[in-house]
Amino acid sequence: MQQLSLLLTSLPDGILLGFVYGVAAMGLTLIWGVMDVINLSHGPIISLGMFGTFFIFIKMGINPYLGLIPVAILGLLLGVAIYFIAVHRVIDAPHLSSLLATFSVNMIIIGIATAALTTSPYNVDFNMGSFDLGFTTILGTRLIAAVIAILVTGGLYFFLYRTRPGKYIRAVTNNRAAAELMGVPSTQILALSFGLGTMLAAISGALIATFFPFSILSGAGYELKSFVIGVLGGLGNPVGALFGGLILGVLEGAIPAFMETSWVPVIEFGLFVIILLVRPNGLFGAKE
Amino acid sequence: MAILEAKDISSGYGEVQILWGASLSLEEGKLTSLVGANGVGKTTLLRTIVGLNKPWEGSIWFEGEDVSKLSAHAKASMGLVLVPEGRQLFTDMTVYENLEMGATAQRSRARMAESFEKVFTMFPRLKERRGQKSGTLSGGEQQMLAVARGVMADPKVLIIDELSLGLAPVLVLDLFGSLKKLKDEGITILLVEQNVQMALAVSDYGYVLAEGRNEMQGPAKELINNKEIRSAYLGI
């Protein structure tokens, strides 16, 4: 009985958080799907999104949800820049090269940010009230974050399936040489995809910062979660990522009702390994 | 005047040289075929012409302009379009979306509605299946879609690599018929085929490639009656 009430308390929180994880994972999985690059700078970009909220809200006094717009734009531009500086030259090289390239970007961002911002935790004290559901209360910031995460997913889906640049991204994902033969400038499309991936990372970071303290190193944890989610939803399948995020959120909400919270990562990554072994294309299928 | 000219092209992959000074010239509005045995460099020559491979030596001229160094998408936008070997469709996208992707260049997008009508008249089957993912089509339908996607680009020169590969003879006849229609509309066509007899039968002019070099060329009618060709490629 006690466990059930614990479950009811923590599950809604976990689910709401799961949507935000989903957005972070979507960024990682989009980049992988389009160009077969695992972006190891994903974590610090999530952190930069968190600092985006910090500077926009604490320093400039702008509403953090309004602040998502500049964070998204800067995230997009940063990604395009990273693509041309670090990724483009190794795009056709073996995976190790692109892993090292994005890992270098990871180290550069962490290095600069550590020098400028230290690694001690920052906090954005933002209050959107809370809702009492009887068995638990939900923080307004988490609810809004989940709603925004769903809207972002819908937006991404619309972009990929209903707009021309989005269709170009899918065409390049599917067959880059053929897209090039049809007149699609594939380099620009790859840069755009990388930018969208980092934009999603930055948005998820900006949302997380409204309810968790953070430092430049916090993103790493979410990057790892993004891997688990990506594999759950199928790497290369952005919409599957939202469901993957939801599953992870449910796990994070449910596990503390039955065992110590410190078991959460053990179970998450255990699941990661099992899925890789049993369904390497993810629970929701994806590219072979 | 030649609309497309490849002059003394040398090219290959990595350390391996495939082409040793191959040349080709397409007369505007004509159907030209490029034939030769497996592995003589036909596909490499096409890839080099459209910009997927860079020429090591030699130059490529399109409508009087040197396009040797342009990227594939830039050449496609100018109207130099390749229907690649093995179809290379966007298999996760619908038939309609594949065709839409064909009309990417500014000039072809302006005529998209017209082009849709054209390809749907030419291949009514594609119209029926326009909402279906292209990966689920049959081999023949996929080849139709690959050609149709090329036509959507509103090409000035349409290059088709291995139109007949793996298709039933009836379908091949159909597709060759479609090519003739395209030619009648003024599109210059370069056809690469292993099915030498069929290719020469519909062509105006032909090139025979061997070991990365031009072996023979001439009006298709003469080539098809040429003794050497008959014994080497037609088995007669």
PDB file of C-alpha atoms in Angstrom, chain B residues 1-7 23-30 32 59-67 80 156-157 188-189 205 207 217:
ATOM      1  CA  MET B   1      25.806  21.388 -81.384  1.00  0.00           C
ATOM      2  CA  ALA B   2      26.553  18.970 -78.599  1.00  0.00           C
ATOM      3  CA  ILE B   3      24.571  19.699 -75.442  1.00  0.00           C
ATOM      4  CA  LEU B   4      26.859  17.571 -73.295  1.00  0.00           C
ATOM      5  CA  GLU B   5      30.456  16.727 -73.907  1.00  0.00           C
ATOM      6  CA  ALA B   6      32.910  14.707 -71.851  1.00  0.00           C
ATOM      7  CA  LYS B   7      36.474  15.125 -73.118  1.00  0.00           C
ATOM      8  CA  SER B  23      35.081  10.765 -74.365  1.00  0.00           C
ATOM      9  CA  LEU B  24      31.438  11.222 -75.157  1.00  0.00           C
ATOM     10  CA  SER B  25      29.324  13.791 -76.905  1.00  0.00           C
ATOM     11  CA  LEU B  26      25.528  14.052 -76.868  1.00  0.00           C
ATOM     12  CA  GLU B  27      23.616  15.641 -79.731  1.00  0.00           C
ATOM     13  CA  GLU B  28      20.692  17.698 -78.455  1.00  0.00           C
ATOM     14  CA  GLY B  29      17.351  15.913 -78.703  1.00  0.00           C
ATOM     15  CA  LYS B  30      18.893  12.567 -79.561  1.00  0.00           C
ATOM     16  CA  THR B  32      22.461   8.051 -77.333  1.00  0.00           C
ATOM     17  CA  SER B  59      36.706  18.164 -68.771  1.00  0.00           C
ATOM     18  CA  ILE B  60      32.920  18.105 -68.941  1.00  0.00           C
ATOM     19  CA  TRP B  61      30.953  20.659 -70.894  1.00  0.00           C
ATOM     20  CA  PHE B  62      27.213  21.231 -70.534  1.00  0.00           C
ATOM     21  CA  GLU B  63      25.477  23.713 -72.842  1.00  0.00           C
ATOM     22  CA  GLY B  64      28.821  25.214 -73.749  1.00  0.00           C
ATOM     23  CA  GLU B  65      29.880  25.722 -70.141  1.00  0.00           C
ATOM     24  CA  ASP B  66      32.720  23.956 -68.306  1.00  0.00           C
ATOM     25  CA  VAL B  67      31.010  22.103 -65.467  1.00  0.00           C
ATOM     26  CA  LEU B  80      21.787  17.373 -66.039  1.00  0.00           C
ATOM     27  CA  LYS B 156      17.628  18.859 -70.394  1.00  0.00           C
ATOM     28  CA  VAL B 157      19.778  15.755 -70.410  1.00  0.00           C
ATOM     29  CA  THR B 188      18.290  14.498 -74.709  1.00  0.00           C
ATOM     30  CA  ILE B 189      18.826  10.999 -73.347  1.00  0.00           C
ATOM     31  CA  TYR B 205      23.887   7.034 -81.773  1.00  0.00           C
ATOM     32  CA  TYR B 207      29.316   4.462 -77.957  1.00  0.00           C
ATOM     33  CA  GLN B 217      31.209   4.829 -81.874  1.00  0.00           C
TER      34      GLN B 217
END
